[in-house]
Coordinates of C-alpha atoms in Angstrom, one line a residue:
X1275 CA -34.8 30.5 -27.2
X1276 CA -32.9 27.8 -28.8
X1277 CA -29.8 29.3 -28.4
X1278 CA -30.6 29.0 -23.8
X1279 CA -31.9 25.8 -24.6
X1280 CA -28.5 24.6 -26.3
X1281 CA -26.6 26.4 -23.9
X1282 CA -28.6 24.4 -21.4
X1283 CA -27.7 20.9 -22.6
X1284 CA -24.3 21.5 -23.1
X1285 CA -24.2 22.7 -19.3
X1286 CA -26.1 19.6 -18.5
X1287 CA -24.0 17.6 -20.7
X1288 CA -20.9 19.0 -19.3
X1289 CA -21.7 18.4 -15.3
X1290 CA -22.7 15.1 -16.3
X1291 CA -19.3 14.1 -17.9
X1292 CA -17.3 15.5 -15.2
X1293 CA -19.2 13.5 -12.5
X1294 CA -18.5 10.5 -14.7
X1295 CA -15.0 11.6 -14.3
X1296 CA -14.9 12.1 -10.9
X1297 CA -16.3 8.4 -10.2
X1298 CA -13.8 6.7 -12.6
X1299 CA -11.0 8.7 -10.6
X1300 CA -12.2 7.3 -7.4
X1301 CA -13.8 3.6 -8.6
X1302 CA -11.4 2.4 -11.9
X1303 CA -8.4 0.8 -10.2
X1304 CA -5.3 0.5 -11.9
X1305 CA -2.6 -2.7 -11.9
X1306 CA 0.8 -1.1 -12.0
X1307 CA 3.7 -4.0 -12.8
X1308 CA 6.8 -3.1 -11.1
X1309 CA 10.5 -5.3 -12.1
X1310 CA 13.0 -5.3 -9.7
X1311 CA 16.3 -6.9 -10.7
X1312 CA 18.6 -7.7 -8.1
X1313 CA 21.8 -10.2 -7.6
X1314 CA 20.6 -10.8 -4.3
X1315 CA 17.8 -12.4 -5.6
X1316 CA 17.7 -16.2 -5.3
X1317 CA 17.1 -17.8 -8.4
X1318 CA 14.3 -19.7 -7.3
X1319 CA 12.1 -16.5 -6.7
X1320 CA 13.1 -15.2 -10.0
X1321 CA 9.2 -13.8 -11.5
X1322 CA 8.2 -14.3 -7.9
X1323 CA 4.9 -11.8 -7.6
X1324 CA 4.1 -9.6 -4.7
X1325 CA 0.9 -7.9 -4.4
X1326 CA 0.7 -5.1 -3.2
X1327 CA -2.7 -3.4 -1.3
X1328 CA -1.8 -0.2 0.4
X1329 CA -4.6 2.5 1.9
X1330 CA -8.0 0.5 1.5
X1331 CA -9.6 3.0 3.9
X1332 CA -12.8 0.9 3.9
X1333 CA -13.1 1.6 0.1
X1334 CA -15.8 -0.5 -1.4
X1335 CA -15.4 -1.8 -4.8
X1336 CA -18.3 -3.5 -5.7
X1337 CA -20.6 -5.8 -3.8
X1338 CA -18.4 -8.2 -0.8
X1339 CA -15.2 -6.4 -2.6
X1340 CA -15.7 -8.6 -5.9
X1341 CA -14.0 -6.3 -8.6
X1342 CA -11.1 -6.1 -6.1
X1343 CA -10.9 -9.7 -6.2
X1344 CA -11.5 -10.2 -9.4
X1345 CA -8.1 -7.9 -10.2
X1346 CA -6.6 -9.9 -7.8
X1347 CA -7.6 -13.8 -9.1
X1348 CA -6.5 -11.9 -12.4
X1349 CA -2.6 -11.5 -11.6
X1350 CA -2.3 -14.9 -9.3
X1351 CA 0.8 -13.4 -7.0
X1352 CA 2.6 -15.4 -4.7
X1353 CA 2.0 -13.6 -1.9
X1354 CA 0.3 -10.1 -0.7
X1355 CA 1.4 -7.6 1.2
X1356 CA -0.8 -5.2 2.4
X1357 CA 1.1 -1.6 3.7
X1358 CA -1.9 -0.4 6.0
X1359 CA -4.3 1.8 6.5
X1360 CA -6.8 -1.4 5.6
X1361 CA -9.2 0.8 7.6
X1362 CA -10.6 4.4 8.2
X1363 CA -10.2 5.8 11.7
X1364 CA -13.4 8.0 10.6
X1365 CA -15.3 5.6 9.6
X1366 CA -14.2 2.8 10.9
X1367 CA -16.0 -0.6 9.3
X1368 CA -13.8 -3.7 9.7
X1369 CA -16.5 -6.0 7.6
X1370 CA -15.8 -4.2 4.5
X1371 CA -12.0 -5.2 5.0
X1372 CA -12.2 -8.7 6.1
X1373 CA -14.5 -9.2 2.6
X1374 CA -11.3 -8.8 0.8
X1375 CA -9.5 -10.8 3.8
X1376 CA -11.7 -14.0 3.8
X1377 CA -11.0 -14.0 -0.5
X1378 CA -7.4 -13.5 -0.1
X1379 CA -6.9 -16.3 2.3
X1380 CA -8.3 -18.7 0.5
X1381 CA -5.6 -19.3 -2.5
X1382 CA -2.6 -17.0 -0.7
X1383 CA -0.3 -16.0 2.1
X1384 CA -1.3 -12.8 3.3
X1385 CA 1.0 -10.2 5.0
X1386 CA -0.3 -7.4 6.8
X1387 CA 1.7 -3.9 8.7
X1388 CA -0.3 -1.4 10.5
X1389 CA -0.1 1.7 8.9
X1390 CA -1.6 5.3 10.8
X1391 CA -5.6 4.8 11.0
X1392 CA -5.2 1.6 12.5
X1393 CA -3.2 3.2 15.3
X1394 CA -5.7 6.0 15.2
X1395 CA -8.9 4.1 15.2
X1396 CA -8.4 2.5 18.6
X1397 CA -9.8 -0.7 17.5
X1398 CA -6.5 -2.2 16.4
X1399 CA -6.4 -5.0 19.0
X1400 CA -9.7 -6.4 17.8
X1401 CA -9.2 -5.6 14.0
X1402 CA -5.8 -7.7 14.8
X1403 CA -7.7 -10.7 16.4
X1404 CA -10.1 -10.7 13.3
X1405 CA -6.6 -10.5 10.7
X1406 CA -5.2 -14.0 12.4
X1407 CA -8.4 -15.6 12.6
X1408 CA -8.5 -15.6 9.2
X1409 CA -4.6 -16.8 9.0
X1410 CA -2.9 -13.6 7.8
X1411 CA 0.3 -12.8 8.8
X1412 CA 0.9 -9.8 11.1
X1413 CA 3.9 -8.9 11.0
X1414 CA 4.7 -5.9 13.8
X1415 CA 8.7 -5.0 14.4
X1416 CA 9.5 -8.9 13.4
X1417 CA 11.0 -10.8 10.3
X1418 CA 9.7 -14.2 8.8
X1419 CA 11.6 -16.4 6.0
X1420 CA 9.9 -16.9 2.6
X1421 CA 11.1 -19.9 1.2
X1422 CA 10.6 -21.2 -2.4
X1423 CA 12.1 -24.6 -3.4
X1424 CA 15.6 -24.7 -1.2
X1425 CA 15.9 -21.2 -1.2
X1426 CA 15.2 -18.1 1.1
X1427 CA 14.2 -14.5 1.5
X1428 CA 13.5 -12.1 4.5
X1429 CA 10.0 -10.4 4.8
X1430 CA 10.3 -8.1 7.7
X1431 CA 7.1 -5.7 8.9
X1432 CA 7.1 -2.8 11.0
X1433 CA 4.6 -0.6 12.4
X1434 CA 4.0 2.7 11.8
X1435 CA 5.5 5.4 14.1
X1436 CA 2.4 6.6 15.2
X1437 CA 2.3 3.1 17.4
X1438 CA 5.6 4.4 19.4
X1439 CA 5.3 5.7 22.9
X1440 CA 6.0 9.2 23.8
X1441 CA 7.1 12.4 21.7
X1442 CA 10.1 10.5 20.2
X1443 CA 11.5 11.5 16.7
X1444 CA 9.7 9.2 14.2
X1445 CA 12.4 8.1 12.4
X1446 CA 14.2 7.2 15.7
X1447 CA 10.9 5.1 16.0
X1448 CA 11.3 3.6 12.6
X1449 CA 15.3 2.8 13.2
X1450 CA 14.2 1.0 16.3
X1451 CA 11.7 -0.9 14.2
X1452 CA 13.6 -1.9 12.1
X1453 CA 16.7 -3.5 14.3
X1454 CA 13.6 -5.1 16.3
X1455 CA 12.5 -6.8 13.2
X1456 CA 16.0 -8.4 12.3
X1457 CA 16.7 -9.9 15.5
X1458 CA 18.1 -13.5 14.3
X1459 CA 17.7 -12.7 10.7
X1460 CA 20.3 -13.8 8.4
X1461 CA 20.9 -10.7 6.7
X1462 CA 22.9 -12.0 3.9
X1463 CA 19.7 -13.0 2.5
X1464 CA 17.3 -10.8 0.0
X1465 CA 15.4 -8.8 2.9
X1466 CA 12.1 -7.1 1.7
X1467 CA 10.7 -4.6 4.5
X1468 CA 6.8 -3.6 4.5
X1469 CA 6.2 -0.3 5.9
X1470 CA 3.4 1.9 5.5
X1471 CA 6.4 5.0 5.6
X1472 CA 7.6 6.4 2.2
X1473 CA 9.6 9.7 3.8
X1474 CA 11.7 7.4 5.6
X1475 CA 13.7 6.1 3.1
X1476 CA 16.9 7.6 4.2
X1477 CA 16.3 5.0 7.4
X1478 CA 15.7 2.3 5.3
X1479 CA 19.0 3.1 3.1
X1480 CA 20.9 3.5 5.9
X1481 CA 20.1 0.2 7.5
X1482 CA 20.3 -1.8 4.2
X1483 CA 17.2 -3.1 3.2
X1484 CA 17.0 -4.0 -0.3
X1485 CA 13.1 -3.2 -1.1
X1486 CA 10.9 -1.7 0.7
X1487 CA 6.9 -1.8 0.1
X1488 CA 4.9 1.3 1.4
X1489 CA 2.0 3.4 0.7
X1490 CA 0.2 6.6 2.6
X1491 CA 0.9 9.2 0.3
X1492 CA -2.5 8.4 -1.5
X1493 CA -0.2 9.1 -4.8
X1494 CA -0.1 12.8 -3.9
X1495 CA -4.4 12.7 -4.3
X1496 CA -4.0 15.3 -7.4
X1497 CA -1.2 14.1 -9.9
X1498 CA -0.5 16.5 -12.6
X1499 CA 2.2 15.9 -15.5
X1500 CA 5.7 16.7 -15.4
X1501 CA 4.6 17.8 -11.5
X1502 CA 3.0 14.4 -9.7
X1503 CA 1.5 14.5 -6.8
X1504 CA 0.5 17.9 -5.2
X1505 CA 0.2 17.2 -1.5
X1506 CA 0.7 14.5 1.0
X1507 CA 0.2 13.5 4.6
X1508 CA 3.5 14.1 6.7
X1509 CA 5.5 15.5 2.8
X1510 CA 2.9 18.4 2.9
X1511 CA 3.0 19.9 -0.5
X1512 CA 5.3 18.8 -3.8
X1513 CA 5.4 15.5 -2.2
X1514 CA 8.6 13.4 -3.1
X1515 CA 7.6 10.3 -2.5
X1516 CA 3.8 9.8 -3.8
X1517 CA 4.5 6.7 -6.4
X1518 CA 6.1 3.7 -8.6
X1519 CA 10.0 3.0 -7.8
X1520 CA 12.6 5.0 -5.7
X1521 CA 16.5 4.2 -5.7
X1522 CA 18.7 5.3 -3.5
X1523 CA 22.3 3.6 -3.0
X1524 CA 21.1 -0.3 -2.7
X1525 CA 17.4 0.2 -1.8
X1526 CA 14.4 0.3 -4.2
X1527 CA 11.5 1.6 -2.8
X1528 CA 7.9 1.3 -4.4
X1529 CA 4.9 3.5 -3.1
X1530 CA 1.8 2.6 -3.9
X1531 CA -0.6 4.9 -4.7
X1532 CA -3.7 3.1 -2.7
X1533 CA -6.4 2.7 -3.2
X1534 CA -8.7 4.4 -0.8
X1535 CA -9.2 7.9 0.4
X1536 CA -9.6 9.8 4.0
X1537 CA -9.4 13.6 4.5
X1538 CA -9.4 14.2 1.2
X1539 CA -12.5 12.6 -0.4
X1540 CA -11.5 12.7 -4.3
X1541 CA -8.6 11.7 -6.5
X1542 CA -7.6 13.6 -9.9
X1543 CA -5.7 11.6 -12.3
X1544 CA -4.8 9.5 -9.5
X1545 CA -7.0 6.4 -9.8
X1546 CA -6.8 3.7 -7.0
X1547 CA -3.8 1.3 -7.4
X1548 CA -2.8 -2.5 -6.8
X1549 CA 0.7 -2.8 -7.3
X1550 CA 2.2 -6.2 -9.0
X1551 CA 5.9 -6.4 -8.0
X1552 CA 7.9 -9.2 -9.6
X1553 CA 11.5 -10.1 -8.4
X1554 CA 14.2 -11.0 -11.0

């Protein structure tokens, strides 16, 4: 009898620890701190932070979003960038987004791209409206100046390739994007792209930008050492792109991870991500 009873706890005791698990997976976000070193780089925006929030998905972290903000007040950036997917096309719940908005808008410049669930959602037109009410900067196939002291960079934005018309290539979408965006850009300048793409970094290569933000992959959803992530959307399995920095040639690319979830409702050694990117 006390052998069943034992056997019992440690049943109990083991379910109980893997839920805990499961919930710090999905709830206990991460700050990742990302250098990128560059002679391109003005010397005014040397340690110039860009946050980065990719994949929100409607994610709740605490009550109006205030551990979110809370990590964010923590690092102080310069600007954020968010890489989209701020909503769910499921579920879709802009007020849970525009928590975090209303905070961020208060103390910095905001960025925004779409990424695939806004396109999917069919609410983008009025979750747009809502994103420059509150003053954040949507930035869709066009380029803006960041200046700091005398001093300039390029901040370009694209939407994602499911906003294209027709059964055009995707990358053909995303090339197209991209020339949009640097019409009348001085290109000599350090040009930073947002784009909620990671697979399309051979695009981004070839048309010399010299960082790119994105997100999507989720981080792979399952990460597993010496593997990384095991599956995601439009890389299918093995992913190559799920996370931290990419070089190819002259362009570094840096995935986030995200921070939400959609099909897939649970992360494994894959907790949520904000990403601190500092320019040198």
């Amino acid at each position: 009898m006390k052998k069943k009873i034992n056997r019992i706890v440690m049943i109990i005791c083991i379910l109980v620890g893997f839920t805990i698990f499961l919930y710090l997976q999905n709830n206990l976000i991460s700050i990742t701190e990302i250098k990128i070193t560059s002679s391109k780089i003005p010397s005014s925006f040397k340690g110039y932070k860009i946050l980065q929030i990719s994949d929100l998905h409607n994610k709740k972290f605490g009550d109006n979003q205030d551990v979110l903000i809370q990590k964010m007040k923590s690092i102080d950036p310069d600007i954020i960038a968010i890489t989209g997917d701020l909503i769910d096309s499921k579920s879709y719940d802009a007020e849970v987004s525009m928590q975090l908005i209303r905070e961020m808008v208060k103390k910095y410049p905001v960025y925004f791209v779409t990424g695939n669930h806004e396109q999917w959602s069919g609410k983008y037109n009025s979750l747009e409206k809502e994103l420059k009410k509150y003053g954040v900067n949507v930035l869709r196939n066009e380029h803006v100046g960041i200046r700091k002291g005398e001093q300039e960079i390029n901040l370009l934005g694209i939407d994602d390739p499911e906003f294209g018309t027709g059964n055009r290539d995707e990358g053909n979408i995303i090339i197209d994007e991209i020339k949009k965006a640097k019409i009348e850009m001085q290109p000599d300048r350090y040009n930073v792209l947002l784009s909620h793409r990671p697979e399309f970094i051979k695009e981004y290569t070839n048309e010399r930008l010299d960082l790119v933000l994105s997100g999507h992959a989720h981080g792979g959803q399952v990460r597993l050492p010496f593997i990384g992530g095991l599956v995601a959307p439009n890389q299918g399995v093995l992913p190559k792109y799920t996370a931290g920095l990419y070089v190819e040639q002259n362009t570094s690319m840096v995935v986030s991870r995200g921070l939400g979830n959609s099909i897939i409702p649970q992360r494994i050694l894959n907790r949520p991500e904000i990403v601190v990117v500092q320019l040198n």
